[in-house]
């Protein structure tokens, strides 16, 4: 459950919500995909996160890439937009999150001059070949499966 949902739950009760997210696909020169290990679940996933009010989806992708990996991209390309029954997260208490996800490809990736501080800067990052993927979070499984890479 997102912080936003936790904060509004007392006011709206248990309802479904729509979350708009951006995810970033970073490939190195060997065609390996950059994944980050989620501290709570121990699963690996793509840099991703929620759209903030007033933010363009491409800006969300750039911000999440930087916050979660310390990387910046010269160019982000919208690869695809995902929604529908495969992109629903059901929580134990009955809440449901329906995702609309923009998947961006990153070109010209390099380390940022100013590195992010805080919890997101402590994640593990690693490039993996598509034939040696670790245990992925459900969102990464769906996105990589859809683009034919898992």
One Martini backbone bead per residue (centre of mass of N, CA, C, O) as a GRO file, in nm:
protein
  150
    1UNK     BB    1   0.097   0.036   0.022
    2UNK     BB    2   0.071   0.350  -0.006
    3UNK     BB    3   0.099   0.640   0.153
    4UNK     BB    4  -0.152   0.765   0.039
    5UNK     BB    5  -0.346   0.535   0.116
    6UNK     BB    6  -0.292   0.537   0.419
    7UNK     BB    7  -0.387   0.838   0.464
    8UNK     BB    8  -0.692   0.798   0.328
    9UNK     BB    9  -0.837   0.550   0.452
   10UNK     BB   10  -1.008   0.686   0.690
   11UNK     BB   11  -1.191   0.853   0.468
   12UNK     BB   12  -1.269   0.606   0.238
   13UNK     BB   13  -1.187   0.337   0.298
   14UNK     BB   14  -1.252   0.052   0.110
   15UNK     BB   15  -1.083   0.081  -0.202
   16UNK     BB   16  -1.025   0.139  -0.509
   17UNK     BB   17  -0.731   0.217  -0.707
   18UNK     BB   18  -0.532   0.444  -0.902
   19UNK     BB   19  -0.206   0.389  -1.040
   20UNK     BB   20   0.055   0.591  -1.157
   21UNK     BB   21   0.334   0.467  -1.347
   22UNK     BB   22   0.693   0.426  -1.369
   23UNK     BB   23   0.929   0.254  -1.581
   24UNK     BB   24   1.278   0.132  -1.622
   25UNK     BB   25   1.480   0.039  -1.901
   26UNK     BB   26   1.810  -0.094  -1.851
   27UNK     BB   27   2.077  -0.133  -2.080
   28UNK     BB   28   2.360  -0.270  -2.159
   29UNK     BB   29   2.605  -0.361  -2.389
   30UNK     BB   30   2.513  -0.681  -2.320
   31UNK     BB   31   2.185  -0.682  -2.264
   32UNK     BB   32   2.148  -0.608  -1.975
   33UNK     BB   33   1.949  -0.575  -1.687
   34UNK     BB   34   1.844  -0.344  -1.458
   35UNK     BB   35   1.837  -0.416  -1.108
   36UNK     BB   36   1.652  -0.401  -0.798
   37UNK     BB   37   1.649  -0.450  -0.455
   38UNK     BB   38   1.397  -0.506  -0.243
   39UNK     BB   39   1.407  -0.478   0.091
   40UNK     BB   40   1.135  -0.611   0.192
   41UNK     BB   41   1.112  -0.866  -0.025
   42UNK     BB   42   1.388  -0.940  -0.203
   43UNK     BB   43   1.313  -0.841  -0.472
   44UNK     BB   44   1.332  -0.777  -0.812
   45UNK     BB   45   1.352  -0.463  -1.009
   46UNK     BB   46   1.250  -0.193  -1.156
   47UNK     BB   47   1.261   0.117  -1.193
   48UNK     BB   48   0.998   0.266  -0.985
   49UNK     BB   49   0.688   0.476  -0.974
   50UNK     BB   50   0.495   0.738  -0.875
   51UNK     BB   51   0.299   0.978  -0.960
   52UNK     BB   52   0.301   1.318  -0.923
   53UNK     BB   53   0.166   1.599  -0.879
   54UNK     BB   54   0.235   1.771  -1.188
   55UNK     BB   55   0.362   1.527  -1.332
   56UNK     BB   56   0.527   1.382  -1.571
   57UNK     BB   57   0.590   1.065  -1.666
   58UNK     BB   58   0.885   1.110  -1.758
   59UNK     BB   59   0.968   1.244  -1.488
   60UNK     BB   60   0.918   0.997  -1.317
   61UNK     BB   61   1.129   0.818  -1.449
   62UNK     BB   62   1.374   0.999  -1.389
   63UNK     BB   63   1.339   1.013  -1.081
   64UNK     BB   64   1.345   0.705  -1.020
   65UNK     BB   65   1.616   0.644  -1.140
   66UNK     BB   66   1.772   0.830  -0.948
   67UNK     BB   67   1.664   0.739  -0.665
   68UNK     BB   68   1.731   0.414  -0.712
   69UNK     BB   69   2.042   0.452  -0.874
   70UNK     BB   70   2.195   0.730  -0.965
   71UNK     BB   71   2.073   0.774  -1.250
   72UNK     BB   72   2.099   0.903  -1.585
   73UNK     BB   73   1.932   1.016  -1.885
   74UNK     BB   74   1.935   1.149  -2.200
   75UNK     BB   75   1.697   0.935  -2.275
   76UNK     BB   76   1.339   0.879  -2.296
   77UNK     BB   77   1.138   0.599  -2.401
   78UNK     BB   78   0.831   0.504  -2.494
   79UNK     BB   79   0.736   0.167  -2.516
   80UNK     BB   80   0.480   0.141  -2.312
   81UNK     BB   81   0.138   0.072  -2.210
   82UNK     BB   82  -0.016  -0.035  -1.898
   83UNK     BB   83  -0.316  -0.238  -1.841
   84UNK     BB   84  -0.531  -0.419  -1.643
   85UNK     BB   85  -0.564  -0.736  -1.503
   86UNK     BB   86  -0.237  -0.770  -1.479
   87UNK     BB   87  -0.247  -0.464  -1.313
   88UNK     BB   88  -0.313  -0.593  -1.013
   89UNK     BB   89  -0.326  -0.524  -0.661
   90UNK     BB   90  -0.379  -0.747  -0.388
   91UNK     BB   91  -0.475  -0.713  -0.069
   92UNK     BB   92  -0.550  -0.872   0.226
   93UNK     BB   93  -0.785  -0.645   0.305
   94UNK     BB   94  -0.905  -0.585  -0.017
   95UNK     BB   95  -0.738  -0.407  -0.158
   96UNK     BB   96  -0.702  -0.223  -0.473
   97UNK     BB   97  -0.460  -0.186  -0.741
   98UNK     BB   98  -0.463   0.006  -1.033
   99UNK     BB   99  -0.251   0.001  -1.309
  100UNK     BB  100  -0.062   0.257  -1.479
  101UNK     BB  101   0.208   0.192  -1.715
  102UNK     BB  102   0.515   0.339  -1.799
  103UNK     BB  103   0.756   0.225  -2.030
  104UNK     BB  104   1.102   0.298  -2.026
  105UNK     BB  105   1.374   0.379  -2.221
  106UNK     BB  106   1.727   0.404  -2.172
  107UNK     BB  107   1.956   0.655  -2.279
  108UNK     BB  108   2.255   0.750  -2.178
  109UNK     BB  109   2.374   0.619  -1.919
  110UNK     BB  110   2.459   0.772  -1.597
  111UNK     BB  111   2.602   0.914  -1.346
  112UNK     BB  112   2.535   1.121  -1.106
  113UNK     BB  113   2.648   1.393  -0.946
  114UNK     BB  114   2.392   1.375  -0.763
  115UNK     BB  115   2.321   1.182  -0.507
  116UNK     BB  116   2.109   1.010  -0.344
  117UNK     BB  117   1.927   1.018  -0.041
  118UNK     BB  118   1.863   0.748   0.159
  119UNK     BB  119   1.690   0.458   0.122
  120UNK     BB  120   1.724   0.434  -0.197
  121UNK     BB  121   2.055   0.438  -0.179
  122UNK     BB  122   2.056   0.119  -0.043
  123UNK     BB  123   2.032  -0.045  -0.283
  124UNK     BB  124   2.055  -0.309  -0.497
  125UNK     BB  125   2.262  -0.338  -0.793
  126UNK     BB  126   2.207  -0.516  -1.115
  127UNK     BB  127   2.311  -0.699  -1.385
  128UNK     BB  128   2.110  -0.905  -1.611
  129UNK     BB  129   2.044  -1.169  -1.775
  130UNK     BB  130   1.763  -1.312  -1.922
  131UNK     BB  131   1.882  -1.614  -1.832
  132UNK     BB  132   1.943  -1.487  -1.504
  133UNK     BB  133   1.703  -1.424  -1.335
  134UNK     BB  134   1.576  -1.338  -1.058
  135UNK     BB  135   1.364  -1.271  -0.820
  136UNK     BB  136   1.071  -1.117  -0.906
  137UNK     BB  137   0.859  -0.888  -0.915
  138UNK     BB  138   0.546  -0.880  -1.041
  139UNK     BB  139   0.588  -0.635  -1.228
  140UNK     BB  140   0.845  -0.730  -1.376
  141UNK     BB  141   0.729  -0.985  -1.493
  142UNK     BB  142   0.512  -0.850  -1.671
  143UNK     BB  143   0.689  -0.654  -1.832
  144UNK     BB  144   0.899  -0.859  -1.943
  145UNK     BB  145   0.694  -1.049  -2.070
  146UNK     BB  146   0.561  -0.848  -2.267
  147UNK     BB  147   0.851  -0.784  -2.417
  148UNK     BB  148   0.999  -1.076  -2.439
  149UNK     BB  149   1.236  -1.123  -2.180
  150UNK     BB  150   1.125  -1.393  -1.985
   0.00000   0.00000   0.00000
